[in-house]
Tab-separated table of C-alpha atoms and ligand atoms in Angstrom:
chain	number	residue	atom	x	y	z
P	1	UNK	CA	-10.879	10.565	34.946
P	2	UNK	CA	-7.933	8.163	35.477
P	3	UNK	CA	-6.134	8.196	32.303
P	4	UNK	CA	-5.955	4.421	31.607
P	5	UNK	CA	-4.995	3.917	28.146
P	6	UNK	CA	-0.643	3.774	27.362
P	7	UNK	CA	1.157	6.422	25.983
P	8	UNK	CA	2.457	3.490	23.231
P	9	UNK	CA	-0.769	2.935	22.135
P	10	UNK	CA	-0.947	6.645	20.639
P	11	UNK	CA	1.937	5.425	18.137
P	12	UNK	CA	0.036	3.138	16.520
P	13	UNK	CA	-0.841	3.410	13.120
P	14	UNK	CA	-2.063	1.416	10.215
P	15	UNK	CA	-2.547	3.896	7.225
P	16	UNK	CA	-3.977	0.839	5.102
P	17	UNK	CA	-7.038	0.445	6.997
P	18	UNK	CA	-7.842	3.945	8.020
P	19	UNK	CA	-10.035	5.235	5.810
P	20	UNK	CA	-11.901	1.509	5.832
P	21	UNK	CA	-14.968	3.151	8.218
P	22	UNK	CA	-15.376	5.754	6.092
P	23	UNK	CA	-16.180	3.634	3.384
P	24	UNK	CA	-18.304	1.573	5.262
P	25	UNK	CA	-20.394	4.484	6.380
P	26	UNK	CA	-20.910	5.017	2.632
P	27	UNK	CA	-21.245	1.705	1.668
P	28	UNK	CA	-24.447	1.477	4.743
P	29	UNK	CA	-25.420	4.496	2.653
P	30	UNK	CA	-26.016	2.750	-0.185
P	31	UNK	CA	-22.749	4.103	-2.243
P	32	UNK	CA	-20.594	1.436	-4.224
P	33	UNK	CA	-17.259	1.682	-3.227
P	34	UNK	CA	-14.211	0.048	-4.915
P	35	UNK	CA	-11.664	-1.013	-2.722
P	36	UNK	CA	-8.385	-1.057	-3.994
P	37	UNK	CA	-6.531	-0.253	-0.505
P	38	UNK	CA	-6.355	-3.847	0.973
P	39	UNK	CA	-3.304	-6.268	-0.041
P	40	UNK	CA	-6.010	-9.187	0.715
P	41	UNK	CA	-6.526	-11.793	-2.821
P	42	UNK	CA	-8.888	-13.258	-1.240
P	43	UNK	CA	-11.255	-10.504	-1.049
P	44	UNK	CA	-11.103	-10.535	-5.257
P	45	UNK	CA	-11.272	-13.656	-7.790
P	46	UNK	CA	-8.863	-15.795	-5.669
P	47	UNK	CA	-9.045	-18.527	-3.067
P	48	UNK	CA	-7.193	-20.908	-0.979
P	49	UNK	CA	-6.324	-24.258	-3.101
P	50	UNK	CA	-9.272	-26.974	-2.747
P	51	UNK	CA	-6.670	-29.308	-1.401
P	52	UNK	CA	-5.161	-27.139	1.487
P	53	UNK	CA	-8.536	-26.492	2.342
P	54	UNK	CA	-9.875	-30.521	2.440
P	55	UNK	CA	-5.736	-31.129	4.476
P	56	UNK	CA	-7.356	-28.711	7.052
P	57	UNK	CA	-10.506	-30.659	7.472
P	58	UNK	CA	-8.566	-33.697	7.264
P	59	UNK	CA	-6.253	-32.385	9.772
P	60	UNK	CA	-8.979	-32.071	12.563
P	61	UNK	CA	-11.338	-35.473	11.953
P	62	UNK	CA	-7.364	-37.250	12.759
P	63	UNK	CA	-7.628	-35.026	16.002
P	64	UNK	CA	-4.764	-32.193	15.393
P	65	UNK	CA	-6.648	-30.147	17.655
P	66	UNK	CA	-4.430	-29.825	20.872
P	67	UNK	CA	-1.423	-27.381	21.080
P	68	UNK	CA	1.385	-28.116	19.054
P	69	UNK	CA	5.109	-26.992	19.958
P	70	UNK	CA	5.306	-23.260	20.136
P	71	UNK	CA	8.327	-23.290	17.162
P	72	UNK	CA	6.054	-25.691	15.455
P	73	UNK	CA	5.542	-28.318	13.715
P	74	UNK	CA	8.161	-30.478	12.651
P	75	UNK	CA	6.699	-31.808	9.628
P	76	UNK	CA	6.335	-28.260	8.493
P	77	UNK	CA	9.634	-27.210	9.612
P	78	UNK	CA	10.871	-29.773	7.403
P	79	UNK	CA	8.703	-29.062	4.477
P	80	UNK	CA	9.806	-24.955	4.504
P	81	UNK	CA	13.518	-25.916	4.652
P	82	UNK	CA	12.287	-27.738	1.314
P	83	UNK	CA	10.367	-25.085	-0.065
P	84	UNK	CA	13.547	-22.783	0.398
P	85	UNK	CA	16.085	-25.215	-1.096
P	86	UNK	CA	13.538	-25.601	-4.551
P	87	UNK	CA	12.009	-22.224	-4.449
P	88	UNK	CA	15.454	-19.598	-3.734
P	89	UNK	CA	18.057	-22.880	-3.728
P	90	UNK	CA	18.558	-22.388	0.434
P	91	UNK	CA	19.761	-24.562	2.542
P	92	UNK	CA	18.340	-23.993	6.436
P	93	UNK	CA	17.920	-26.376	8.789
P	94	UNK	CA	14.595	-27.274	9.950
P	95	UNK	CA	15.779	-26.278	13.454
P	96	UNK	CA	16.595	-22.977	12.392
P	97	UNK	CA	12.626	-22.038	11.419
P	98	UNK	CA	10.131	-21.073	13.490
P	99	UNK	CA	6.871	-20.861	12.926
P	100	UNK	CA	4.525	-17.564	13.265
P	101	UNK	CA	0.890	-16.480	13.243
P	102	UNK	CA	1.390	-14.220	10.346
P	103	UNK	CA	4.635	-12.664	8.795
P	104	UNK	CA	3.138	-9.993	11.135
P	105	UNK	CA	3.922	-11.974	14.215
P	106	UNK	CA	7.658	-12.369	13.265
P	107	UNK	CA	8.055	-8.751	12.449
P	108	UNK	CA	6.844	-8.661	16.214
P	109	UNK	CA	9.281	-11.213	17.558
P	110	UNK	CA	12.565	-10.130	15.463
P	111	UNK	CA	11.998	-6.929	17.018
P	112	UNK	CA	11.296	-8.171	20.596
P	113	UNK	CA	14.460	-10.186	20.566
P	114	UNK	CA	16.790	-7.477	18.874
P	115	UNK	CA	15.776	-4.164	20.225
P	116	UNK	CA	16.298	-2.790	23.493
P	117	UNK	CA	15.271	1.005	24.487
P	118	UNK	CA	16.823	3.502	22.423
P	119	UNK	CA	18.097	0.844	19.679
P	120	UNK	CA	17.319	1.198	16.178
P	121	UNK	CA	16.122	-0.340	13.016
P	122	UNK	CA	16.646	0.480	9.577
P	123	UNK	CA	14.014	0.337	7.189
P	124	UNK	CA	13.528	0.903	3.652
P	125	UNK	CA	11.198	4.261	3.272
P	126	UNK	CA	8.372	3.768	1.878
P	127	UNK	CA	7.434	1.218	4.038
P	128	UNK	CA	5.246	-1.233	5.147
P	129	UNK	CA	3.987	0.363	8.274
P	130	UNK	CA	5.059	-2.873	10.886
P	131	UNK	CA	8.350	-2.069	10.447
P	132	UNK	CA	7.747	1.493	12.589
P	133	UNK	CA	5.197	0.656	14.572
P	134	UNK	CA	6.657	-2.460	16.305
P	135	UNK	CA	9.989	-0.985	17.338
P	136	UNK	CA	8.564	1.857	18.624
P	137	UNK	CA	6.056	-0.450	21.200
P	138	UNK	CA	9.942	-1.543	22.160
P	139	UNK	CA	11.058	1.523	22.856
P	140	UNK	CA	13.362	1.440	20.110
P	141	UNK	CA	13.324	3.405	16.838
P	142	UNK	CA	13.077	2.920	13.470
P	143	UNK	CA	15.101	4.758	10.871
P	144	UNK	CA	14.331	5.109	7.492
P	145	UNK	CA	16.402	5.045	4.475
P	146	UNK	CA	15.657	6.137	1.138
P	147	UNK	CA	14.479	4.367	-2.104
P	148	UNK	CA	15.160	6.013	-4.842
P	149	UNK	CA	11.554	6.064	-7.207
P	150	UNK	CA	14.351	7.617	-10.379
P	151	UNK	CA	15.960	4.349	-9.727
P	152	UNK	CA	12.770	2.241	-9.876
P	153	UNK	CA	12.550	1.908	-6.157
P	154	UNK	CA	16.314	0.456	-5.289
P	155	UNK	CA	17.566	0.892	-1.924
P	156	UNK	CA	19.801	3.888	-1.479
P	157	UNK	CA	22.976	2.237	-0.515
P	158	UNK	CA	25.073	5.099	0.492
P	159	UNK	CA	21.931	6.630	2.637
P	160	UNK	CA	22.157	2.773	4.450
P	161	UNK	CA	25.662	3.809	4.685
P	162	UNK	CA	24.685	7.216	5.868
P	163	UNK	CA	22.084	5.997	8.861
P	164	UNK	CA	24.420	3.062	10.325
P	165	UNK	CA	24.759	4.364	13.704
P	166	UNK	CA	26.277	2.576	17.498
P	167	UNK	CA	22.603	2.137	18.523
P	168	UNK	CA	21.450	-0.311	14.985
P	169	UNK	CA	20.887	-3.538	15.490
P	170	UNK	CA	19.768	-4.326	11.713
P	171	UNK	CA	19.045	-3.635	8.173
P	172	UNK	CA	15.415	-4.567	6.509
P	173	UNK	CA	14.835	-5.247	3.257
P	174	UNK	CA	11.131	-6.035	2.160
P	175	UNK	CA	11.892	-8.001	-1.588
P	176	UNK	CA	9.507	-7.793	-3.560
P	177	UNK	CA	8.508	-4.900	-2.409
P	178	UNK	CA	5.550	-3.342	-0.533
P	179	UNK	CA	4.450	-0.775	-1.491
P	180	UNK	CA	6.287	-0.048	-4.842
P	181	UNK	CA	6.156	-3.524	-6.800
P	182	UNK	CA	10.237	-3.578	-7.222
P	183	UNK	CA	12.503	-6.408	-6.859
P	184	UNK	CA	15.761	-5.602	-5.609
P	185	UNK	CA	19.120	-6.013	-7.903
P	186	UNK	CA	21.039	-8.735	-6.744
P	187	UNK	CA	23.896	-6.587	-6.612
P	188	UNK	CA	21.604	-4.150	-4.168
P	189	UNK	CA	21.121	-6.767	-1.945
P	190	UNK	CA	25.095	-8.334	-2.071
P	191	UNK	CA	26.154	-4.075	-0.974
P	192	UNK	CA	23.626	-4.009	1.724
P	193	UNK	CA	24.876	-7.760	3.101
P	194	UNK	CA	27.956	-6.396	2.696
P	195	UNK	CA	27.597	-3.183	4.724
P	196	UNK	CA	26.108	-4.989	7.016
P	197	UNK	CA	28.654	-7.540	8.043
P	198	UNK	CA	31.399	-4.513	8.124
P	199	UNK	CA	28.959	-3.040	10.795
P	200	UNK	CA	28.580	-6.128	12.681
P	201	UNK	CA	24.451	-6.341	11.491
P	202	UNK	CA	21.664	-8.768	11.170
P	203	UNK	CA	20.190	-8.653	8.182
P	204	UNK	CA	16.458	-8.830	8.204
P	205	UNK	CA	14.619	-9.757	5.013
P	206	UNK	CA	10.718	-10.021	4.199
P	207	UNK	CA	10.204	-12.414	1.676
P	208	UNK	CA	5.990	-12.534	1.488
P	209	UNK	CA	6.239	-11.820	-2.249
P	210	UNK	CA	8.611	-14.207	-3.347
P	211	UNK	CA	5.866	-15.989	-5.749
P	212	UNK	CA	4.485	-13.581	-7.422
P	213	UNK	CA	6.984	-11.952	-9.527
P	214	UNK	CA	6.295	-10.965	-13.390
P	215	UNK	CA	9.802	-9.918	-14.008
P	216	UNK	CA	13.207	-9.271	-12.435
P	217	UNK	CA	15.293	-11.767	-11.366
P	218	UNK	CA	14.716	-12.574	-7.519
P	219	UNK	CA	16.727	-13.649	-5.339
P	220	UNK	CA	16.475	-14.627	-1.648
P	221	UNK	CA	18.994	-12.471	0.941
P	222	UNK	CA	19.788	-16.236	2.552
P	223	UNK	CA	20.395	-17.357	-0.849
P	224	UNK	CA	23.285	-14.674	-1.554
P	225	UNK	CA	24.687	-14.117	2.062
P	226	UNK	CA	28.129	-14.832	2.646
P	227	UNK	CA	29.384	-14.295	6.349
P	228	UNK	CA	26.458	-12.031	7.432
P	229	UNK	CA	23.768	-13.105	9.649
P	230	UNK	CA	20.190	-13.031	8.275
P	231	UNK	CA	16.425	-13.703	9.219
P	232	UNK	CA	13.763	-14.158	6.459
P	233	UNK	CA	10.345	-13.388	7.111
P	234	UNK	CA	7.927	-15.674	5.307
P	235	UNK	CA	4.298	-16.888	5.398
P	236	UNK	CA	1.403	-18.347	3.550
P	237	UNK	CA	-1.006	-15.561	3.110
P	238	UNK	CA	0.232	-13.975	-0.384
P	239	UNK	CA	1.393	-17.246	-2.267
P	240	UNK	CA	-0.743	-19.541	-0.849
P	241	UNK	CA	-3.659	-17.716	-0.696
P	242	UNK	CA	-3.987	-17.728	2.950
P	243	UNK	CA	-4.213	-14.361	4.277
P	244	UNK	CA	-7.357	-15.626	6.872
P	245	UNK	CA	-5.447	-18.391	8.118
P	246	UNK	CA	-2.580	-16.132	9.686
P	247	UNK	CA	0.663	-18.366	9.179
P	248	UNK	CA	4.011	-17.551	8.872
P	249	UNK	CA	7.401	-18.741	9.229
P	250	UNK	CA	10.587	-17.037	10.426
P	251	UNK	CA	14.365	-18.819	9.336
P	252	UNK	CA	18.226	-18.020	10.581
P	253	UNK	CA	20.834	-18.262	8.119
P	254	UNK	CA	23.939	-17.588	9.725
P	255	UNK	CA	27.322	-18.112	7.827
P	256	UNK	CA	29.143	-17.253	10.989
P	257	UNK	CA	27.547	-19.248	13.055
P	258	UNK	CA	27.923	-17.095	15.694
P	259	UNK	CA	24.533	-15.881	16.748
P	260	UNK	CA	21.972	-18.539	15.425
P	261	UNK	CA	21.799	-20.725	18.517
P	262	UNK	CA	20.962	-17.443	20.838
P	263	UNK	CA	18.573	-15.573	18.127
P	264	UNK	CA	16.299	-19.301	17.755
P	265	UNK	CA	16.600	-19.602	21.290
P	266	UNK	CA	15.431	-15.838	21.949
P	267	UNK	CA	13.010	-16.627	19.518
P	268	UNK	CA	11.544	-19.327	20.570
P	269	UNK	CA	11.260	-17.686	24.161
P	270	UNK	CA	9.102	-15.112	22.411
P	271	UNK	CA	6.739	-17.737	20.701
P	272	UNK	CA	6.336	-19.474	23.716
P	273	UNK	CA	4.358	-16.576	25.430
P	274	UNK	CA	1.420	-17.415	22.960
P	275	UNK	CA	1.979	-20.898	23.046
P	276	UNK	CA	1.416	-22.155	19.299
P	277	UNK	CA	0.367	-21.507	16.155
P	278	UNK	CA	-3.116	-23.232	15.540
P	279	UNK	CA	-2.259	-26.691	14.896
P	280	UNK	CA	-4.612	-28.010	12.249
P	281	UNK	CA	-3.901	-24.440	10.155
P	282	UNK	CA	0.004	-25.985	10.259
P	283	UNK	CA	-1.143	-29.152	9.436
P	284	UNK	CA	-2.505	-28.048	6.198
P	285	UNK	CA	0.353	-25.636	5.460
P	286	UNK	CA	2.403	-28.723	4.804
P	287	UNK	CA	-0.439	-29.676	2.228
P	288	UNK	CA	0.628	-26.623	0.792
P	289	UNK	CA	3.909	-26.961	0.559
P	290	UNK	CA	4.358	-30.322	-0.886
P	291	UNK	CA	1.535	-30.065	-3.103
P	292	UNK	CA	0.938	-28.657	-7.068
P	293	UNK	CA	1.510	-24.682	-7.199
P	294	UNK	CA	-0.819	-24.629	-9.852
P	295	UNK	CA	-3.311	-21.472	-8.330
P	296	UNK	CA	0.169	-19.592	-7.781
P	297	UNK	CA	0.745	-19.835	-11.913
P	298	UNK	CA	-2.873	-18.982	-12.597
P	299	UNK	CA	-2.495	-16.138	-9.735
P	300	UNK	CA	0.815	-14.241	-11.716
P	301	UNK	CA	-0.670	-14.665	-15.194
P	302	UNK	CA	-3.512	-13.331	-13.885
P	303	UNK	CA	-1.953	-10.111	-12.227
P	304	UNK	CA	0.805	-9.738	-14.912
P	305	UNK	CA	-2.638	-8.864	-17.063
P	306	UNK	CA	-4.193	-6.709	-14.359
P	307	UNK	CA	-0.687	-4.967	-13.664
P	308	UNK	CA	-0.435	-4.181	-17.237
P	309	UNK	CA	-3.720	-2.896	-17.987
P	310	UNK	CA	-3.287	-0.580	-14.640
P	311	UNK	CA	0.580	0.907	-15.381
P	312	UNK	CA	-0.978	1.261	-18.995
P	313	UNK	CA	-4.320	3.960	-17.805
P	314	UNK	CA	-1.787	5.282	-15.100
P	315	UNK	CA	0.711	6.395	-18.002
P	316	UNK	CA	-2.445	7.873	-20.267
P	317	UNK	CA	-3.103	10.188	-16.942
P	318	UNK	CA	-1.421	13.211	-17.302
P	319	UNK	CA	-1.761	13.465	-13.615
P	320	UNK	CA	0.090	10.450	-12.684
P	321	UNK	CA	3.026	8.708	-13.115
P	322	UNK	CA	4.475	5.195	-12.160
P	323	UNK	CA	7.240	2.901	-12.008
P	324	UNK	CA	6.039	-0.308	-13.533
P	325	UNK	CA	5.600	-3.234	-10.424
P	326	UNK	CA	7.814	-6.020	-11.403
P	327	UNK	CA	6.188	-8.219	-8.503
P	328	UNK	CA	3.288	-8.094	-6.065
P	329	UNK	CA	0.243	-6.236	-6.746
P	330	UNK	CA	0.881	-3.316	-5.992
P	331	UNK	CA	1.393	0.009	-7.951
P	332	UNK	CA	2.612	3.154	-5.974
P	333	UNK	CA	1.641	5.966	-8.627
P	334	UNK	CA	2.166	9.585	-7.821
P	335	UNK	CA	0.131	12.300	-8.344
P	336	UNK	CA	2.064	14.649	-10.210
P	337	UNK	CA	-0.081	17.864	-9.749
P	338	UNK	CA	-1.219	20.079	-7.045
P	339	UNK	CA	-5.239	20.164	-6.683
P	340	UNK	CA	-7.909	20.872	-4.284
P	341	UNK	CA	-6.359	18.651	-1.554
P	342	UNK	CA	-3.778	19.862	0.818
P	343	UNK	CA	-1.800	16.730	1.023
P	344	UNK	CA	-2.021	13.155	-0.109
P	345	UNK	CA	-4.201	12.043	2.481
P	346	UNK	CA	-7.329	14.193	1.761
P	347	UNK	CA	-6.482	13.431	-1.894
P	348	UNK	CA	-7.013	9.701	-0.834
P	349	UNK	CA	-10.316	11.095	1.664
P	350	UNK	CA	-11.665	13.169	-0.823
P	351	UNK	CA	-11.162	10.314	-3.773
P	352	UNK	CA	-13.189	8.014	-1.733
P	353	UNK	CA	-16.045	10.842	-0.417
P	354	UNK	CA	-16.614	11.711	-4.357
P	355	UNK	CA	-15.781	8.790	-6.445
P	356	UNK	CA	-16.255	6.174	-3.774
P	357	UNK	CA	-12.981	4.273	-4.423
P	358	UNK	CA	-10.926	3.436	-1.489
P	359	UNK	CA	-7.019	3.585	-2.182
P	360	UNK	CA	-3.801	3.982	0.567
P	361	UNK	CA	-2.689	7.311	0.867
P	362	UNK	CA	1.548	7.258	0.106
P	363	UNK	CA	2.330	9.070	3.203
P	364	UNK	CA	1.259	6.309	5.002
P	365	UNK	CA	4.069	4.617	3.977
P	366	UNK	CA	6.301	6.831	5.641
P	367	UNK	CA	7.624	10.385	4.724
P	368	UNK	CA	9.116	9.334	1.018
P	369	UNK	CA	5.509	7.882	0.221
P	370	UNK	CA	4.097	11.986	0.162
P	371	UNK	CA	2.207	12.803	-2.619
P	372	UNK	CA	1.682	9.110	-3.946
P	373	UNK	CA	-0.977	6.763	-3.203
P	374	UNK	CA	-1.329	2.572	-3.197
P	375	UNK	CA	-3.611	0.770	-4.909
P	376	UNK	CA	-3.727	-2.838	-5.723
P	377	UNK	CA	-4.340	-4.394	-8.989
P	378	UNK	CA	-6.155	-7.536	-7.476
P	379	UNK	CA	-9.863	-7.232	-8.942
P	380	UNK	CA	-10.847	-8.090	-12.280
P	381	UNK	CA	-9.487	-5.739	-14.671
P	382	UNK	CA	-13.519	-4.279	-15.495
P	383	UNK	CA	-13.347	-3.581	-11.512
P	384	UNK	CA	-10.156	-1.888	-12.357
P	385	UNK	CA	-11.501	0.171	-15.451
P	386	UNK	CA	-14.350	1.646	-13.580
P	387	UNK	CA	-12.020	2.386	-10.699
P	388	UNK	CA	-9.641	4.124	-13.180
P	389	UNK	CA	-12.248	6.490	-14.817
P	390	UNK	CA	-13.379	6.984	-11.855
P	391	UNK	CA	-9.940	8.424	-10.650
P	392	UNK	CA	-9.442	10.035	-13.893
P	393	UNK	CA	-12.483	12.653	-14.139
P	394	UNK	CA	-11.914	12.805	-10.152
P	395	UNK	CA	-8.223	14.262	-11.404
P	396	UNK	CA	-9.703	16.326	-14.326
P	397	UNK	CA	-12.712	17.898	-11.652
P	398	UNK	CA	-9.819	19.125	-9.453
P	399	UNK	CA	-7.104	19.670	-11.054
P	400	UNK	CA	-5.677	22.980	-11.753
P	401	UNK	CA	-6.914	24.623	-15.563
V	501	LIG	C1	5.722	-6.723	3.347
V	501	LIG	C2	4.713	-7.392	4.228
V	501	LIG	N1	5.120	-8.020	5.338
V	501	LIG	C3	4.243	-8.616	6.160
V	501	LIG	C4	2.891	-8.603	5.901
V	501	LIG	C5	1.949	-9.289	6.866
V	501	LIG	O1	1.568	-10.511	6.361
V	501	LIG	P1	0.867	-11.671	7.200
V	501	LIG	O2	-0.480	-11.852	6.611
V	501	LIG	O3	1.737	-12.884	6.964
V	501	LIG	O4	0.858	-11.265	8.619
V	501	LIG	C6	2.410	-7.969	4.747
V	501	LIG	C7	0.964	-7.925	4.460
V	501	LIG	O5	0.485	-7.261	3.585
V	501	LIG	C8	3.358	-7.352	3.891
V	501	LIG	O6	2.962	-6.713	2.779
């Protein structure tokens, strides 16, 4: 048989959704299983603002419905550059963003533009798992550095140092943080910018979090870059309760000057290939933007409760440990004994096959993720509770005496 199928295709993985037919299978069985693996609100007690909603019916009856340009709308263009001037005190130019299907989509472009074979990107370990999988479709690599979990997560700043090689192109950062909760230092982020300018780097920074923070003081990488070049990654789905609607934005903030005509311009090459975002879906976003933020309040007191009640039955689990999430919801506890699993993904297989509930196995985060898992702290906190005991006499059946 002709062998038909790409050698790249063999590199793909997406540890957050692997175990997801499993659970089905058990779920067709009759089993109940919690899921606490996907980072999706709106599969919980959350949903997309009534008035974002009623701007994207609105948006088709006054005929938005053709293709729109492929950076995007302008109206939205414009109200992002104001959403990052009142949000993280920014000032880009509207000509500067670009609009995506998805903070997913611009992970895809930034690496499209920057990487040719053999060039590399460095990536905070653990992970979200785009940040690997898309360079390597481009034939370049990514390289991880560490996060120290003594340090509550922080980037490693001498292992950046340490990884900087001829071939990088750029730095990520991913703050807040998936998987681990943390919100990087300020200070964190002005040695990385730093390091990165010496080195001649882009900084790239993923910003999907930047609403829902409990504590910490956040602050955007465009907001404290001085004279190094840097893309934010940005979209709709976490703060705006949009994760269905797939938008996402994509900005240049370039002190220098030097590189933001050619990076829009390679950009907007790349978002021409799938013509547009869907118009009536951008249309709405601008609802969004200008309107109240009033489910975004009611979304972080919620989760600041959930996150608490979650860090506070991790800590009374001998078994586990955690640093406390300061943003997101997500928790990255890790298991702190040895048991009847070999590794942390048949602890994650096995938790689901016995207890039926459905959390991310650390290593699928990347190396530094071993021996942890992910779970989010999106359901109600009696969801959570039963999930917990659940984990906790799964820990106690299999742990050693
Ligand atoms: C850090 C990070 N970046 C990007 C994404 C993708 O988001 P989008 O729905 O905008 O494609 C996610 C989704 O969970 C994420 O956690």
């Amino acid at each position: 048989m002709r062998k038909i199928i790409a050698d790249r295709i063999s590199h793909i993985n997406y540890a957050i959704r692997e175990l997801v037919p499993l659970a089905k299978e058990l779920e067709a069985k009759g089993e109940k299983v919690i899921y606490l693996n996907i980072g999706d609100p709106l599969k919980y007690d959350f949903d997309t603002p009534t008035h974002v909603k009623e701007a994207l019916y609105k948006a088709t009856l006054e005929k938005h419905n053709y293709y729109s340009r492929s950076e995007g709308d302008s109206e939205l263009r414009k109200a992002i550059a104001f959403k990052e001037k009142s949000w993280h005190n920014v000032d880009v130019e509207p000509e500067n963003i670009i609009i995506t299907q998805g903070v997913s989509e611009a992970i895809n472009f930034v690496c499209a533009v920057l990487l040719n074979p053999g060039d590399e990107l460095l990536i905070p370990e653990p992970s979200y798992p785009l940040y690997s999988t898309y360079p390597t479709l481009y034939g370049g690599k990514s390289i991880v550095y560490k996060c120290s979990e003594e340090n509550s997560w922080q980037p490693d700043i001498d292992d950046i140092s340490r990884k900087i090689s001829e071939k990088t192109k750029a730095v990520v950062l991913i703050n807040p943080n998936n998987p681990t909760g943390t919100v990087y230092e300020e200070k964190t982020i002005k040695m990385i910018l730093d390091i990165a300018s010496e080195n001649s780097l882009i900084v790239i920074s993923d910003e999907i979090y930047d609403g829902i923070v409990f504590e910490g003081n956040f602050k955007s990488t465009a907001y404290l870059t001085k004279d190094t070049p840097v893309i934010v990654l940005n979209g709709f789905s976490k703060t705006f309760l949009m994760t269905g609607w797939r938008l996402g934005y994509l900005y240049i903030k370039d002190p220098t000057e030097q590189y933001v005509d050619e990076l829009r311009e390679a950009v907007i090459k790349m978002a021409r290939c799938r013509l547009c975002a869907a118009t009536p879906i951008q249309k709405a976003a601008i609802a969004a933007l200008r309107g109240p933020l009033d489910h975004l309040k009611l979304m972080v007191s919620k989760l600041r409760q959930r996150r608490d009640y979650i860090y506070k039955r991790i800590t009374e689990i001998s078994e586990l440990s955690a640093v406390k999430p300061k943003s997101t919801f997500y928790i990255f506890p890790k298991i702190e004994t040895r048991g009847d699993w070999k590794n942390d993904r048949e602890f994650a297989e096995k938790l689901l096959l016995e207890e039926k509930v459905l959390i991310v196995h650390g290593s699928g985060f990347g190396e530094a993720g071993r021996n942890h898992f992910r779970a989010v702290f999106l359901p109600p906190i009696h969801v959570l509770e039963e999930a917990f005991n659940r984990i906790q006499s799964f820990l106690k059946k299999h742990s050693p005496k």
